[in-house]
Coordinates of C-alpha atoms and ligand atoms in Angstrom, one line a residue:
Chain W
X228 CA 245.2 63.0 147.7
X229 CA 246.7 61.7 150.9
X230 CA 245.9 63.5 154.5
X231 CA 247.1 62.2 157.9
X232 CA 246.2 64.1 160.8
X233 CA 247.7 62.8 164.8
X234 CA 244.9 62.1 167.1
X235 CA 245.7 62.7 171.5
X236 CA 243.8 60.5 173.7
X237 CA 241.7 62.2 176.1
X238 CA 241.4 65.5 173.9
X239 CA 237.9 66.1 174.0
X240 CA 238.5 69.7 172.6
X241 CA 240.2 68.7 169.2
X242 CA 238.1 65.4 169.0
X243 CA 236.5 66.1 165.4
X244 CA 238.8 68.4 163.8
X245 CA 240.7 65.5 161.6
X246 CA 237.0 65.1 160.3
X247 CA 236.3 69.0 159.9
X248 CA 239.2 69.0 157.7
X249 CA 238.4 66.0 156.1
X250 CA 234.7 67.0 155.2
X251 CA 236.4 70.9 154.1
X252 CA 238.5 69.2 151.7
X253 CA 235.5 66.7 150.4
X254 CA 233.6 69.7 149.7
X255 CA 236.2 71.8 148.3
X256 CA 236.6 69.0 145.5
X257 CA 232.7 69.3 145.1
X258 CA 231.9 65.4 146.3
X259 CA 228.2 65.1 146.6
X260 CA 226.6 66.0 149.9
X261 CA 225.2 62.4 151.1
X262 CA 228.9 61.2 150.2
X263 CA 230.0 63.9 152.3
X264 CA 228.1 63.2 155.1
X265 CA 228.4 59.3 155.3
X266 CA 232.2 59.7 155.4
X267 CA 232.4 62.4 158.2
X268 CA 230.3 60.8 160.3
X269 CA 232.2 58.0 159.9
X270 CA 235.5 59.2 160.7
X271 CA 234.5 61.0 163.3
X272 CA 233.0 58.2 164.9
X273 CA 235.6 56.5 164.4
X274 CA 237.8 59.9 165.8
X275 CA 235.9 59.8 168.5
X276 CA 236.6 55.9 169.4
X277 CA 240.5 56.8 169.5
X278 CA 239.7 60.1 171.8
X279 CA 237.6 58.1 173.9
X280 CA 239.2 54.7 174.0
X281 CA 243.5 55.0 173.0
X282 CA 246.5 56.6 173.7
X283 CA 247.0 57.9 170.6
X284 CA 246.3 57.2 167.0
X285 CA 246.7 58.4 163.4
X286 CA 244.4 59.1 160.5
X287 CA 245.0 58.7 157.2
X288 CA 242.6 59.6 154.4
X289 CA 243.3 58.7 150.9
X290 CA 240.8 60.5 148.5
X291 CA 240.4 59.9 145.0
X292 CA 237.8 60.5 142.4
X293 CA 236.4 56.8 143.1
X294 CA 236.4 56.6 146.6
X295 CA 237.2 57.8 150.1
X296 CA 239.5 55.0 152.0
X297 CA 240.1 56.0 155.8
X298 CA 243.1 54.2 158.0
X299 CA 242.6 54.5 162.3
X300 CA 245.2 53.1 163.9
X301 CA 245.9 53.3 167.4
X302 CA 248.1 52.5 170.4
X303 CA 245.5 51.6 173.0
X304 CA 244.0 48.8 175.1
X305 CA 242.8 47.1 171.9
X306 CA 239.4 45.4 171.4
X307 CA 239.1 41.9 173.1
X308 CA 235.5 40.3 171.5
X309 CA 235.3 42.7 168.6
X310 CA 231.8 41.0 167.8
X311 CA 230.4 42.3 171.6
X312 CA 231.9 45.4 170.9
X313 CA 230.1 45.9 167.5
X314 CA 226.6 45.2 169.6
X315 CA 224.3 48.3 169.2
X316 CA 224.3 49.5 173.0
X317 CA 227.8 48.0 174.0
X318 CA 230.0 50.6 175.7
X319 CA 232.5 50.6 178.0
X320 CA 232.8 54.4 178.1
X321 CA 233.8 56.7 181.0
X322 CA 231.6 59.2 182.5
X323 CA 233.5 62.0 180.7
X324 CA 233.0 60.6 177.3
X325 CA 229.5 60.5 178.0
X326 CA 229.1 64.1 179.4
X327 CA 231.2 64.7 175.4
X328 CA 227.5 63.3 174.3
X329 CA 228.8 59.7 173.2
X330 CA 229.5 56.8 175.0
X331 CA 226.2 54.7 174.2
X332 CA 227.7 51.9 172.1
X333 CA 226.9 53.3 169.1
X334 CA 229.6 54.2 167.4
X335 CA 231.4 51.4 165.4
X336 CA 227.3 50.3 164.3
X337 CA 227.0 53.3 162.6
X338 CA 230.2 53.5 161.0
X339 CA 229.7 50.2 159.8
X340 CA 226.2 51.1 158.5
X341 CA 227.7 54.3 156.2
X342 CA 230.9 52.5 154.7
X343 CA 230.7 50.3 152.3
X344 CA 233.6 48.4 153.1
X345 CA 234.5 48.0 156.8
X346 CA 237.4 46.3 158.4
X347 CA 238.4 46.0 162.3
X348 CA 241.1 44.6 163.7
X349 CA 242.5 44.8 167.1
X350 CA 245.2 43.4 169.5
X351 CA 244.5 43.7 172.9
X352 CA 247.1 45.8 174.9
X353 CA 248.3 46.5 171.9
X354 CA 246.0 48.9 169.6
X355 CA 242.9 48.8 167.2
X356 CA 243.0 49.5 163.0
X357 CA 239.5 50.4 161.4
X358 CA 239.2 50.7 157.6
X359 CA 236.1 52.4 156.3
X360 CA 235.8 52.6 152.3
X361 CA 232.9 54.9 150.6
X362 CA 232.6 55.0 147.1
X363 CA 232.3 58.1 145.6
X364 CA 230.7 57.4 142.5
Chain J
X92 CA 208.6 77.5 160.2
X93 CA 210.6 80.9 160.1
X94 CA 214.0 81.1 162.8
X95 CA 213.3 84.3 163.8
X96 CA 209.7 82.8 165.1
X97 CA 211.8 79.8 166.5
X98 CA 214.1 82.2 168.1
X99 CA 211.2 84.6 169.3
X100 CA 208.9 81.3 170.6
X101 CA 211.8 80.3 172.8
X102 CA 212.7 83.7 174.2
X103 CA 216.2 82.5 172.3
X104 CA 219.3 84.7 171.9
X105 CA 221.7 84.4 168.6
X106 CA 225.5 83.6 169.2
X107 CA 226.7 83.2 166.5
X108 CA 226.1 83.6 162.9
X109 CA 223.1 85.3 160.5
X110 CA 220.1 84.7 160.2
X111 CA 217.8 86.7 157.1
X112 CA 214.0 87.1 157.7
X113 CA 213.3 84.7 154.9
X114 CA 214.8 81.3 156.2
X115 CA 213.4 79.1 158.2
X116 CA 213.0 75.2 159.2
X117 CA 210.6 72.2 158.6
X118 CA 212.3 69.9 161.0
X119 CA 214.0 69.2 164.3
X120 CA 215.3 66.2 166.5
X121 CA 216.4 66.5 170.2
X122 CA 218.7 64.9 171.9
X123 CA 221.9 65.4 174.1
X124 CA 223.5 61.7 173.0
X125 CA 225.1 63.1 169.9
X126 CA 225.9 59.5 168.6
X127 CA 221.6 60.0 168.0
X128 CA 222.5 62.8 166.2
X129 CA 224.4 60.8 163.8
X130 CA 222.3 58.1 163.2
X131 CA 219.9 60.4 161.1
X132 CA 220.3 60.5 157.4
X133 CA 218.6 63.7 156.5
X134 CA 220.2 66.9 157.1
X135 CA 217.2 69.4 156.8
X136 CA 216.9 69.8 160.5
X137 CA 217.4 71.6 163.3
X138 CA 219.2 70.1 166.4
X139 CA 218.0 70.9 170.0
X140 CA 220.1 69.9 172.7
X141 CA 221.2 70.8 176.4
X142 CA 224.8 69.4 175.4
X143 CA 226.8 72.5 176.0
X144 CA 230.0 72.0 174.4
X145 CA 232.0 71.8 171.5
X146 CA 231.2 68.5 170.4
X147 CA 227.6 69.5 169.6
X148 CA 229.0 71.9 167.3
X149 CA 231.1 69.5 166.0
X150 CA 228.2 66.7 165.6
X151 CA 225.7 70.0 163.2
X152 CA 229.2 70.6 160.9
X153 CA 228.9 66.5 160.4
X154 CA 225.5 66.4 160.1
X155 CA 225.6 69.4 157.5
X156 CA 223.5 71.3 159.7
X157 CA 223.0 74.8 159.8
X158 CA 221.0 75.8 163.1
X159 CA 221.2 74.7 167.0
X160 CA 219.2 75.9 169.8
X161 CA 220.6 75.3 172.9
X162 CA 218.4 74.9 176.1
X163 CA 218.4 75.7 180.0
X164 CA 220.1 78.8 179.6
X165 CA 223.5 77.5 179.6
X166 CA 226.3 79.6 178.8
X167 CA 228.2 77.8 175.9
X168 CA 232.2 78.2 176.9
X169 CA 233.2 80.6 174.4
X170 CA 235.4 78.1 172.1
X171 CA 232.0 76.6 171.4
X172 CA 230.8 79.9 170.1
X173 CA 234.0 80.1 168.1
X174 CA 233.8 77.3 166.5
X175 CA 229.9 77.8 166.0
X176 CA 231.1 81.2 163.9
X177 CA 233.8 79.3 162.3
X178 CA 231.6 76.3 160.8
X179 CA 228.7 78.7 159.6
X180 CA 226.3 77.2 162.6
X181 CA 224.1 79.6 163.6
X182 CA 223.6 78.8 167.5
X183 CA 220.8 79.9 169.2
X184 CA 220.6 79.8 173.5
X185 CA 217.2 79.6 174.9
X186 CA 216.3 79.7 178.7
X187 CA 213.9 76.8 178.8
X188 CA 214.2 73.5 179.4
X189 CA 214.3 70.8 176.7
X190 CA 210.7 69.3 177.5
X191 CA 209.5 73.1 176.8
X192 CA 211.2 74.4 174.1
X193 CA 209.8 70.8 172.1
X194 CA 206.6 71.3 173.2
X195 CA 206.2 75.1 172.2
X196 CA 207.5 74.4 168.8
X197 CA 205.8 71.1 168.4
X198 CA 203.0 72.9 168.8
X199 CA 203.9 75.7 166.7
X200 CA 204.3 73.2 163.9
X201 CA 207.5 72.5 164.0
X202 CA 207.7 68.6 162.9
X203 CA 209.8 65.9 164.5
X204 CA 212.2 64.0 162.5
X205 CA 210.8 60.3 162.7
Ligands
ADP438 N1 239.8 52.5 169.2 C1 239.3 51.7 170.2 N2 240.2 51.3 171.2 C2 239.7 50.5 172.2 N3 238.4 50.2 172.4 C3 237.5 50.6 171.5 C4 237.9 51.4 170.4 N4 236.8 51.7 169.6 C5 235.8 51.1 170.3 N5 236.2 50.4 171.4 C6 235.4 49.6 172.3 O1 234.2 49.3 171.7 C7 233.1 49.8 172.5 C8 232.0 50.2 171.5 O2 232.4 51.3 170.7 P1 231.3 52.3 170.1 O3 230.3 51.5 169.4 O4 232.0 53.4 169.3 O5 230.6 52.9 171.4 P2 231.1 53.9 172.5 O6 232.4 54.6 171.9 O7 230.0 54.9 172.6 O8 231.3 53.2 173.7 C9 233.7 50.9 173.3 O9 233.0 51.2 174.4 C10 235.1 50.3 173.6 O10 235.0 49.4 174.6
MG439 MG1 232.4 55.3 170.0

């Protein structure tokens, strides 16, 4: 099953609701909980990042009864040292992201930490891709 | 611990959603830095936080958590409430301040998640 869902920079209201719908259909197809959880707060880290950080982006979520594979890709300011952004504590957040209750540099550590495959690639001026995979079973 | 004593040792109100006399709580973390939130594996917890908008609504339904008690009295905007209803999150405001509401239900035995 294929989903793809349009992220808005800057929406702070909707930030999340590409995951909710994610995590609905996870459940509906009776995934196991921990699964379930690992993948959405993953995504919607990774949500987040695009809210907080891009233009605009698009999520793509391709389930099936293996695994979970999840394509961001954004048009942004890009990532220039990927390695200091991956640094637990490493933000270059705006106030308003962290009155949203994120914005600590803390993100892309834990999505890396819940997939078990994790790709990042970025071009500066340009955008960002993440890939997260979680096996299912 | 049962959430109607949670709700009762916080002089707490219910927004949104039931709750039935039986259920209750072991655990709860507090934090308003929801990327915290996140880092904990376990979902059998309750989430106290002074972060009074969507997003900490958002950060329960991720967590697969069912309860949040919201301190300092602060009127959640109502498409927090909304959404609250909409997720099955039972949100709970209370008027005291985050060091308080811990400590009273610390104390009550109320266990901390780490
Ligand atoms: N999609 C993105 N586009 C541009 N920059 C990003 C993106 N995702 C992450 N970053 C950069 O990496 C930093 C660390 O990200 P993260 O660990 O999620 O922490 P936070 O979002 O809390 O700042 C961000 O502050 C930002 O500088
Ligand atoms: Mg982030």
């Amino acid at each position: 099953m294929d989903l793809t869902f349009q992220i808005q920079g800057g929406d702070f209201t909707s930030a999340g609701a590409a995951s909710s719908q994610v995590r609905r259909t996870l459940k509906e197809l009776g995934v196991d909980a921990s699964v379930i959880k690992r993948v959405v707060v993953a995504l919607y880290e990774a949500e987040v990042n695009i809210v907080a950080h891009a233009y605009k982006g698009e999520i793509m979520a391709q389930i099936s009864p293996e695994r979970v594979f999840l394509k961001l890709t954004d048009e942004g300011p890009g990532i220039p040292d990927i390695e200091k952004a991956m640094t637990p504590g490493y933000s270059t957040a705006s106030q308003e992201v962290r009155e949203m209750g994120f914005g600590a540099g803390m993100g892309l550590p834990n999505i890396s930490r819940n997939a078990d495959v994790f790709n990042i690639h970025s071009v500066p001026d340009r955008g960002t891709t993440v890939e997260i995979t979680i096996q299912i079973s | 611990m049962t959430i109607h004593e949670i709700v009762s040792l916080v002089q707490g109100k219910v927004l949104s959603g039931k709750i039935t006399q039986e259920e209750g709580i072991e655990y709860c973390f507090a934090s308003d830095l929801m990327s915290d939130v996140l880092t904990v594996c376990r979902s059998d917890f309750m989430l106290l936080t002074g972060l009074s908008n969507v997003q900490s609504i958002r950060t329960a339904e991720m967590s697969d958590l069912k309860y949040v008690l919201l301190v300092r009295g602060k009127t959640p905007p109502q498409e927090m409430i909304d959404l609250a209803e909409d997720s099955g999150i039972v949100l709970i405001v209370s008027p005291y301040s985050m060091f308080k509401a811990s400590g009273i239900l610390y104390q009550a035995g109320l266990k901390g998640v780490f």
